[in-house]
Amino acid sequence: MYLDYYGFKEFPFSLVSDPRFLYLSQDHRRVQAYIEYAMKIQDSFVVCTGEIGTGKTTLINDALMRRAPNSVIVRIQASTLSAAEFMQMFLLELGIEPYNFSKVQMLDKLKQFLLAQHRAEKKVFLFVDEAQNLNKTLLEDIRYLSDMEVNQQKLLSILLVGQPELNEKIDQPEMEHLLQRIRLRFHIKALAVADVSQYIKHRISVAGGKSSNLFDEKCLPMIHQYTGGRLRLINTLCDYALMYCCVEKLPLVTEWVIQKAVNELQWESYEKRFGQHSSVTQFKMEIPVQAEQSQAVLILHRYDEKLGEYKIEKDCLSIGRHLENDIPIDDHKVSRNHAQVIVQGEHAYLHDLTSTNGTYVKKNKINLHQLSDGDKFTIGEYTFSYVSEIQAMFDVERNGTEQWPVEKEQTRIMKKRPSLSLVDN
């Protein structure tokens, strides 16, 4: 939906494990190097672990995409397979039908295949994804497969990839035989805040975005807090935030947008949701309830005639010719959905919605303009004056009467919310 709005060629935050979008943090770069090493050294047994959503599967897909022509790679998604089912799946991936074979026959067929590949100077690799699901019997069988050799050369290299529980299984005393055969072992950590910024920019760039700066730097600690630096959760949150900005015609993802997104996703911070101690940066922010919104007003004039006053009680106030706008204007020079006044933090912004005839502040056509007290802007033949909350309060107290319906208690509430850091185009 938002591809055209941002100029993307494809969705930047898809949950598909596409190696084209692989972001190489320091940990991911090291694991990629380990996999490349394992694919050159035939006797390798590598174990890679990481929590859910840290990019393990994408690393495997990257290795599959970059495989050497003289290699045979088998990938098995481990689930609740028995030892016999695991061997059957392995042989099926090699093009061998193992039905009605005994375990001894399956092992013999496998060894004959590996010997044939060795004679053809081809290397064979077994990638086991979600390896934390393997039971002790299967792990012992995989250890046995790693021992297959000829002329003191291993016939099979193995990479086990799984969640941290895999480490717990391997480290048990009865797994010592397997542990001694592991040449490389590494754990992928979640992204730090600095990496979150680079990760987002990387995916936007790969997706063909015209600008990689669609996320305000101030919202990055907040993204990290709610995702724990897990790539899959970052993708979900960023995709939701971009969709929200597209629908609301906002130019930038800010802290306010992220808070809206996590509220609608019904997320708490990563630490609260998963009950884990982590290095997640704590970021606190509250979205004010409706009664605490800004009490600034827009005063509408046409030529010298005052037509009305509009209290800004919403985060987004729409202006246009369509009757469904918050401020409808009957003027052929005004677009159906012409402009918005966006309240973010203590500031208000005037945003033109790519209208036909434009929105003007002091005769300057604007795209996005931060409103100051007393600013006047023109839409068609109509002029709006912006009166800030503080000035409105002052006017009420000075005159002794309220010029528009407002609760006195509400006028004294000043909630600090995050602001945009943008300039006029």
Short mmCIF file of C-alpha atoms in Angstrom, two decimals:
data_model
loop_
_atom_site.label_atom_id
_atom_site.label_comp_id
_atom_site.label_asym_id
_atom_site.label_seq_id
_atom_site.Cartn_x
_atom_site.Cartn_y
_atom_site.Cartn_z
CA MET A 1 0.00 0.00 0.00
CA TYR A 2 2.78 2.45 0.87
CA LEU A 3 5.14 1.51 -1.98
CA ASP A 4 4.13 4.45 -4.18
CA TYR A 5 3.98 6.87 -1.25
CA TYR A 6 7.65 6.29 -0.40
CA GLY A 7 8.84 5.28 -3.87
CA PHE A 8 9.80 1.73 -2.86
CA LYS A 9 10.24 -1.01 -5.45
CA GLU A 10 9.34 -3.63 -2.84
CA PHE A 11 8.41 -3.78 0.82
CA PRO A 12 11.52 -3.07 2.92
CA PHE A 13 10.36 -4.85 6.07
CA SER A 14 8.95 -8.11 4.77
CA LEU A 15 9.23 -11.06 7.17
CA VAL A 16 10.56 -13.33 4.40
CA SER A 17 14.19 -14.40 5.02
CA ASP A 18 15.53 -12.78 1.86
CA PRO A 19 19.37 -12.80 1.74
CA ARG A 20 19.33 -9.65 -0.40
CA PHE A 21 18.25 -7.77 2.72
CA LEU A 22 20.89 -9.35 4.97
CA TYR A 23 22.38 -6.71 7.25
CA LEU A 24 25.85 -7.64 8.41
CA SER A 25 26.28 -6.50 11.98
CA GLN A 26 29.57 -7.47 13.60
CA ASP A 27 28.02 -10.75 14.78
CA HIS A 28 26.36 -11.55 11.46
CA ARG A 29 29.55 -10.78 9.57
CA ARG A 30 31.47 -13.18 11.80
CA VAL A 31 28.95 -15.99 11.36
CA GLN A 32 28.99 -15.44 7.59
CA ALA A 33 32.79 -15.80 7.69
CA TYR A 34 32.48 -18.98 9.76
CA ILE A 35 30.08 -20.48 7.22
CA GLU A 36 32.41 -19.58 4.35
CA TYR A 37 35.27 -21.20 6.25
CA ALA A 38 33.21 -24.34 6.89
CA MET A 39 32.42 -24.60 3.18
CA LYS A 40 36.14 -24.57 2.36
CA ILE A 41 37.30 -26.95 5.12
CA GLN A 42 35.59 -30.28 4.62
CA ASP A 43 35.96 -31.51 8.23
CA SER A 44 33.99 -28.65 9.79
CA PHE A 45 31.27 -29.01 12.41
CA VAL A 46 29.81 -25.58 13.18
CA VAL A 47 27.16 -24.55 15.72
CA CYS A 48 25.44 -21.15 15.50
CA THR A 49 22.80 -20.04 18.00
CA GLY A 50 20.68 -16.94 18.48
CA GLU A 51 17.34 -15.96 19.90
CA ILE A 52 14.18 -15.94 17.78
CA GLY A 53 14.25 -13.34 15.04
CA THR A 54 17.99 -12.56 15.05
CA GLY A 55 18.56 -13.45 11.38
CA LYS A 56 19.85 -17.05 11.58
CA THR A 57 17.67 -18.33 8.73
CA THR A 58 18.63 -15.39 6.52
CA LEU A 59 22.30 -16.27 7.02
CA ILE A 60 21.58 -19.82 5.86
CA ASN A 61 19.72 -18.53 2.81
CA ASP A 62 22.67 -16.25 2.08
CA ALA A 63 25.02 -19.25 2.12
CA LEU A 64 22.68 -21.20 -0.15
CA MET A 65 22.54 -18.32 -2.61
CA ARG A 66 26.33 -18.00 -2.71
CA ARG A 67 27.10 -21.72 -2.84
CA ALA A 68 30.09 -22.84 -4.86
CA PRO A 69 29.37 -24.80 -8.07
CA ASN A 70 31.26 -27.83 -6.75
CA SER A 71 29.11 -28.10 -3.62
CA VAL A 72 25.99 -29.99 -2.61
CA ILE A 73 24.01 -28.37 0.20
CA VAL A 74 21.13 -30.01 2.02
CA ARG A 75 18.97 -27.96 4.35
CA ILE A 76 16.66 -29.63 6.84
CA GLN A 77 14.15 -27.78 9.00
CA ALA A 78 14.21 -29.74 12.26
CA SER A 79 10.91 -30.22 14.04
CA THR A 80 9.65 -33.27 15.92
CA LEU A 81 11.38 -35.74 13.60
CA SER A 82 12.40 -39.17 14.76
CA ALA A 83 15.87 -40.45 13.91
CA ALA A 84 14.47 -42.55 11.04
CA GLU A 85 12.40 -39.62 9.67
CA PHE A 86 15.44 -37.34 9.80
CA MET A 87 17.49 -39.78 7.74
CA GLN A 88 14.62 -40.23 5.28
CA MET A 89 14.38 -36.47 4.80
CA PHE A 90 18.14 -36.20 4.32
CA LEU A 91 18.13 -38.86 1.61
CA LEU A 92 15.09 -37.37 -0.11
CA GLU A 93 16.90 -34.03 -0.36
CA LEU A 94 19.77 -35.90 -2.03
CA GLY A 95 17.39 -37.43 -4.56
CA ILE A 96 17.33 -40.91 -3.00
CA GLU A 97 13.99 -42.53 -2.18
CA PRO A 98 14.48 -44.16 1.25
CA TYR A 99 11.05 -45.75 1.69
CA ASN A 100 11.04 -49.20 3.31
CA PHE A 101 14.78 -48.88 4.07
CA SER A 102 16.11 -49.94 7.43
CA LYS A 103 18.38 -47.54 9.29
CA VAL A 104 21.43 -49.56 8.25
CA GLN A 105 20.35 -49.43 4.60
CA MET A 106 19.79 -45.65 4.80
CA LEU A 107 23.24 -45.10 6.29
CA ASP A 108 24.79 -47.28 3.59
CA LYS A 109 22.96 -45.37 0.82
CA LEU A 110 24.14 -42.11 2.34
CA LYS A 111 27.76 -43.22 2.54
CA GLN A 112 27.72 -44.44 -1.05
CA PHE A 113 26.37 -41.06 -2.15
CA LEU A 114 29.03 -39.19 -0.16
CA LEU A 115 31.80 -41.34 -1.63
CA ALA A 116 30.52 -40.62 -5.15
CA GLN A 117 30.58 -36.87 -4.46
CA HIS A 118 34.09 -37.16 -3.01
CA ARG A 119 35.32 -38.87 -6.19
CA ALA A 120 33.71 -36.07 -8.22
CA GLU A 121 35.56 -33.55 -6.00
CA LYS A 122 32.32 -32.13 -4.67
CA LYS A 123 31.78 -31.07 -1.07
CA VAL A 124 28.58 -31.95 0.77
CA PHE A 125 27.11 -29.78 3.51
CA LEU A 126 24.24 -30.43 5.86
CA PHE A 127 22.50 -27.34 7.30
CA VAL A 128 20.07 -28.12 10.13
CA ASP A 129 17.82 -25.17 10.97
CA GLU A 130 15.86 -24.98 14.27
CA ALA A 131 18.32 -27.55 15.64
CA GLN A 132 17.19 -26.90 19.21
CA ASN A 133 14.34 -29.31 18.38
CA LEU A 134 16.74 -32.24 17.91
CA ASN A 135 16.62 -34.81 20.69
CA LYS A 136 19.70 -36.48 22.14
CA THR A 137 19.32 -39.54 19.93
CA LEU A 138 19.26 -37.41 16.78
CA LEU A 139 22.24 -35.36 17.94
CA GLU A 140 24.16 -38.56 18.47
CA ASP A 141 23.21 -39.74 14.95
CA ILE A 142 24.41 -36.44 13.51
CA ARG A 143 27.68 -36.91 15.36
CA TYR A 144 27.98 -40.30 13.69
CA LEU A 145 27.41 -38.70 10.26
CA SER A 146 30.24 -36.26 10.94
CA ASP A 147 32.60 -39.21 11.45
CA MET A 148 32.11 -40.60 7.94
CA GLU A 149 35.45 -40.34 6.14
CA VAL A 150 37.73 -41.87 3.50
CA ASN A 151 41.52 -41.63 3.31
CA GLN A 152 41.47 -39.46 6.44
CA GLN A 153 39.15 -36.93 4.77
CA LYS A 154 35.68 -36.12 6.09
CA LEU A 155 32.83 -36.71 3.66
CA LEU A 156 30.34 -34.30 5.22
CA SER A 157 30.38 -30.85 6.85
CA ILE A 158 27.60 -29.98 9.28
CA LEU A 159 26.12 -26.67 10.45
CA LEU A 160 23.63 -26.69 13.32
CA VAL A 161 21.61 -23.49 13.68
CA GLY A 162 19.17 -23.00 16.52
CA GLN A 163 17.91 -21.08 19.50
CA PRO A 164 19.91 -20.85 22.77
CA GLU A 165 18.39 -24.11 24.05
CA LEU A 166 20.66 -25.89 21.55
CA ASN A 167 23.66 -24.81 23.63
CA GLU A 168 22.09 -26.29 26.75
CA LYS A 169 21.70 -29.67 25.03
CA ILE A 170 25.23 -29.69 23.61
CA ASP A 171 26.78 -28.74 26.94
CA GLN A 172 25.31 -31.69 28.81
CA PRO A 173 27.90 -34.26 29.99
CA GLU A 174 26.51 -37.06 27.83
CA MET A 175 27.08 -34.89 24.72
CA GLU A 176 30.84 -34.73 25.22
CA HIS A 177 31.51 -36.81 22.08
CA LEU A 178 29.57 -34.27 20.01
CA LEU A 179 31.10 -31.27 21.76
CA GLN A 180 34.65 -32.39 20.96
CA ARG A 181 33.85 -32.47 17.24
CA ILE A 182 32.63 -28.86 17.06
CA ARG A 183 35.23 -26.76 15.29
CA LEU A 184 33.42 -23.39 15.42
CA ARG A 185 30.70 -22.17 17.74
CA PHE A 186 29.11 -18.75 17.94
CA HIS A 187 26.06 -16.98 19.39
CA ILE A 188 24.36 -14.11 17.50
CA LYS A 189 23.37 -11.29 19.81
CA ALA A 190 20.49 -8.89 19.23
CA LEU A 191 21.23 -5.55 17.55
CA ALA A 192 22.42 -2.60 19.59
CA VAL A 193 20.70 0.79 19.18
CA ALA A 194 23.35 2.03 16.72
CA ASP A 195 22.87 -1.09 14.60
CA VAL A 196 19.08 -0.60 14.58
CA SER A 197 19.58 2.69 12.74
CA GLN A 198 21.91 1.15 10.16
CA TYR A 199 19.66 -1.90 9.77
CA ILE A 200 16.61 0.24 8.98
CA LYS A 201 18.52 2.39 6.49
CA HIS A 202 19.99 -0.71 4.84
CA ARG A 203 16.61 -2.34 4.25
CA ILE A 204 15.08 0.91 2.95
CA SER A 205 18.00 1.28 0.52
CA VAL A 206 17.71 -2.31 -0.75
CA ALA A 207 13.96 -1.79 -1.27
CA GLY A 208 14.73 1.12 -3.57
CA GLY A 209 13.68 3.95 -1.25
CA LYS A 210 14.62 7.41 -2.50
CA SER A 211 15.55 8.49 1.03
CA SER A 212 16.87 6.33 3.84
CA ASN A 213 16.03 8.98 6.45
CA LEU A 214 12.37 8.10 6.97
CA PHE A 215 12.83 7.46 10.70
CA ASP A 216 13.63 10.27 13.12
CA GLU A 217 16.83 9.39 15.00
CA LYS A 218 15.02 10.15 18.27
CA CYS A 219 12.68 7.19 17.82
CA LEU A 220 15.45 4.58 17.44
CA PRO A 221 15.95 3.94 21.19
CA MET A 222 12.20 3.43 21.40
CA ILE A 223 12.23 0.90 18.54
CA HIS A 224 15.04 -0.91 20.34
CA GLN A 225 13.12 -0.95 23.60
CA TYR A 226 10.04 -2.57 22.10
CA THR A 227 11.88 -5.03 19.83
CA GLY A 228 14.90 -5.92 21.94
CA GLY A 229 16.99 -5.50 18.78
CA ARG A 230 15.40 -8.62 17.23
CA LEU A 231 15.26 -8.26 13.46
CA ARG A 232 11.86 -9.86 12.95
CA LEU A 233 10.25 -7.59 15.54
CA ILE A 234 11.99 -4.53 14.07
CA ASN A 235 10.53 -5.46 10.68
CA THR A 236 7.03 -5.81 12.11
CA LEU A 237 7.15 -2.50 13.99
CA CYS A 238 8.76 -0.50 11.15
CA ASP A 239 6.32 -1.87 8.58
CA TYR A 240 3.41 -0.86 10.80
CA ALA A 241 4.88 2.61 11.39
CA LEU A 242 5.38 3.26 7.66
CA MET A 243 1.83 2.13 6.95
CA TYR A 244 0.53 4.51 9.63
CA CYS A 245 2.49 7.43 8.18
CA CYS A 246 1.21 6.64 4.69
CA VAL A 247 -2.42 6.59 5.82
CA GLU A 248 -2.03 9.80 7.84
CA LYS A 249 0.12 11.48 5.15
CA LEU A 250 2.98 12.05 7.58
CA PRO A 251 6.48 12.63 6.15
CA LEU A 252 8.52 11.06 8.94
CA VAL A 253 8.31 8.25 11.51
CA THR A 254 8.72 9.84 14.94
CA GLU A 255 8.53 8.69 18.55
CA TRP A 256 4.87 9.63 18.49
CA VAL A 257 4.21 7.35 15.51
CA ILE A 258 6.13 4.46 17.11
CA GLN A 259 4.07 4.86 20.28
CA LYS A 260 0.88 4.78 18.23
CA ALA A 261 2.11 1.63 16.49
CA VAL A 262 3.04 -0.26 19.67
CA ASN A 263 -0.27 0.75 21.23
CA GLU A 264 -2.19 -0.73 18.29
CA LEU A 265 0.03 -3.82 18.26
CA GLN A 266 -0.60 -4.06 22.02
CA TRP A 267 3.11 -4.43 22.71
CA GLU A 268 4.87 -3.76 25.98
CA SER A 269 8.63 -3.36 26.12
CA TYR A 270 10.59 -6.43 25.05
CA GLU A 271 11.83 -7.03 28.58
CA LYS A 272 8.31 -6.97 30.01
CA ARG A 273 6.89 -9.22 27.29
CA PHE A 274 9.56 -11.89 27.52
CA GLY A 275 10.71 -11.46 31.09
CA GLN A 276 14.38 -11.40 30.21
CA HIS A 277 17.18 -9.20 31.38
CA SER A 278 18.73 -7.45 28.45
CA SER A 279 20.72 -4.41 27.43
CA VAL A 280 17.61 -2.81 25.96
CA THR A 281 17.63 0.95 26.43
CA GLN A 282 14.65 2.01 28.50
CA PHE A 283 12.63 4.77 26.90
CA LYS A 284 9.52 6.14 28.53
CA MET A 285 6.87 8.09 26.72
CA GLU A 286 3.19 8.70 27.21
CA ILE A 287 0.59 9.69 24.67
CA PRO A 288 -1.76 12.22 26.33
CA VAL A 289 -5.42 11.36 26.54
CA GLN A 290 -7.88 13.48 24.62
CA ALA A 291 -8.58 15.80 27.55
CA GLU A 292 -4.88 16.71 27.66
CA GLN A 293 -4.49 17.71 24.02
CA SER A 294 -3.28 21.14 23.02
CA GLN A 295 -5.85 23.92 23.29
CA ALA A 296 -4.38 26.00 20.51
CA VAL A 297 -6.85 27.37 17.97
CA LEU A 298 -7.10 28.27 14.30
CA ILE A 299 -8.99 31.47 13.48
CA LEU A 300 -10.47 31.45 9.96
CA HIS A 301 -10.90 34.61 7.86
CA ARG A 302 -12.04 35.23 4.31
CA TYR A 303 -10.75 38.61 3.27
CA ASP A 304 -11.57 40.80 6.31
CA GLU A 305 -14.45 38.69 7.59
CA LYS A 306 -13.91 36.39 10.53
CA LEU A 307 -15.71 33.10 9.86
CA GLY A 308 -14.93 31.07 12.95
CA GLU A 309 -12.52 29.57 15.44
CA TYR A 310 -11.43 25.93 15.55
CA LYS A 311 -9.95 24.49 18.70
CA ILE A 312 -7.16 22.00 17.99
CA GLU A 313 -8.26 19.01 20.03
CA LYS A 314 -6.84 16.27 17.81
CA ASP A 315 -3.37 15.09 16.87
CA CYS A 316 -4.28 15.65 13.24
CA LEU A 317 -6.76 18.28 12.00
CA SER A 318 -7.72 18.00 8.32
CA ILE A 319 -8.56 20.92 6.01
CA GLY A 320 -10.09 20.63 2.55
CA ARG A 321 -13.07 20.92 0.24
CA HIS A 322 -14.53 17.53 1.17
CA LEU A 323 -17.25 17.73 3.83
CA GLU A 324 -15.62 14.98 5.87
CA ASN A 325 -12.67 17.24 6.72
CA ASP A 326 -12.45 18.73 10.22
CA ILE A 327 -12.48 22.16 8.57
CA PRO A 328 -14.40 21.98 5.27
CA ILE A 329 -13.88 24.90 2.87
CA ASP A 330 -16.19 25.59 -0.05
CA ASP A 331 -13.71 26.95 -2.58
CA HIS A 332 -12.83 25.52 -6.02
CA LYS A 333 -9.20 26.49 -5.43
CA VAL A 334 -9.04 24.15 -2.44
CA SER A 335 -8.33 20.44 -2.95
CA ARG A 336 -10.63 17.80 -1.51
CA ASN A 337 -7.95 16.89 1.02
CA HIS A 338 -5.76 19.95 1.03
CA ALA A 339 -3.72 20.18 4.24
CA GLN A 340 -3.31 19.03 7.82
CA VAL A 341 -2.32 20.56 11.11
CA ILE A 342 -0.35 17.90 13.00
CA VAL A 343 0.27 18.19 16.75
CA GLN A 344 3.42 16.40 17.90
CA GLY A 345 4.76 17.25 21.31
CA GLU A 346 4.54 20.92 22.19
CA HIS A 347 4.67 21.83 18.53
CA ALA A 348 2.17 22.02 15.70
CA TYR A 349 3.03 21.52 12.04
CA LEU A 350 1.23 22.61 8.89
CA HIS A 351 1.51 19.90 6.24
CA ASP A 352 0.37 20.39 2.64
CA LEU A 353 -1.09 17.18 1.14
CA THR A 354 0.36 17.78 -2.33
CA SER A 355 -2.59 20.02 -3.09
CA THR A 356 -3.14 21.44 -6.56
CA ASN A 357 -2.88 25.12 -5.65
CA GLY A 358 -0.62 24.83 -2.61
CA THR A 359 -0.54 26.10 0.96
CA TYR A 360 1.24 29.39 1.71
CA VAL A 361 2.88 30.93 4.76
CA LYS A 362 3.91 34.54 4.22
CA LYS A 363 3.54 34.05 0.46
CA ASN A 364 5.92 31.09 0.58
CA LYS A 365 4.59 27.76 -0.69
CA ILE A 366 5.34 25.10 1.91
CA ASN A 367 5.32 21.35 2.27
CA LEU A 368 5.85 21.16 6.03
CA HIS A 369 6.05 24.18 8.31
CA GLN A 370 6.35 24.40 12.09
CA LEU A 371 3.70 26.81 13.29
CA SER A 372 4.55 29.61 15.71
CA ASP A 373 2.11 31.76 17.63
CA GLY A 374 0.56 34.35 15.30
CA ASP A 375 1.50 32.55 12.07
CA LYS A 376 -0.92 33.06 9.21
CA PHE A 377 -1.31 30.65 6.32
CA THR A 378 -3.42 30.86 3.19
CA ILE A 379 -5.44 28.15 1.47
CA GLY A 380 -7.35 29.35 -1.58
CA GLU A 381 -9.13 32.58 -0.62
CA TYR A 382 -9.07 31.73 3.10
CA THR A 383 -6.56 32.77 5.74
CA PHE A 384 -5.91 30.94 9.00
CA SER A 385 -4.29 32.46 12.07
CA TYR A 386 -2.61 30.08 14.49
CA VAL A 387 -2.92 30.99 18.18
CA SER A 388 -0.78 28.82 20.44
CA GLU A 389 -2.02 27.22 23.64
CA ILE A 390 -0.11 29.63 25.88
CA GLN A 391 -1.42 32.66 24.03
CA ALA A 392 -4.95 31.30 24.10
CA MET A 393 -4.73 30.84 27.87
CA PHE A 394 -3.40 34.39 28.21
CA ASP A 395 -6.26 35.82 26.14
CA VAL A 396 -8.84 34.03 28.25
CA GLU A 397 -7.39 35.26 31.54
CA ARG A 398 -6.86 38.80 30.24
CA ASN A 399 -10.41 39.16 28.90
CA GLY A 400 -12.02 37.44 31.84
CA THR A 401 -14.24 35.44 29.51
CA GLU A 402 -13.77 32.37 27.44
CA GLN A 403 -13.89 33.05 23.71
CA TRP A 404 -14.43 29.37 22.88
CA PRO A 405 -15.71 26.38 24.90
CA VAL A 406 -12.84 24.95 26.93
CA GLU A 407 -12.38 23.40 30.35
CA LYS A 408 -10.22 25.66 32.50
CA GLU A 409 -8.48 22.67 34.00
CA GLN A 410 -7.52 21.41 30.54
CA THR A 411 -5.93 24.71 29.56
CA ARG A 412 -3.38 24.35 32.35
CA ILE A 413 -2.19 20.91 31.31
CA MET A 414 1.06 21.01 29.42
CA LYS A 415 2.19 17.55 28.37
CA LYS A 416 5.66 17.31 26.85
CA ARG A 417 5.59 15.04 23.80
CA PRO A 418 8.28 14.41 21.17
CA SER A 419 8.64 16.84 18.32
CA LEU A 420 9.65 16.72 14.67
CA SER A 421 12.91 18.27 13.61
CA LEU A 422 12.05 19.36 10.08
CA VAL A 423 12.40 22.55 8.08
CA ASP A 424 10.34 24.07 5.32
CA ASN A 425 10.87 22.86 1.80
#
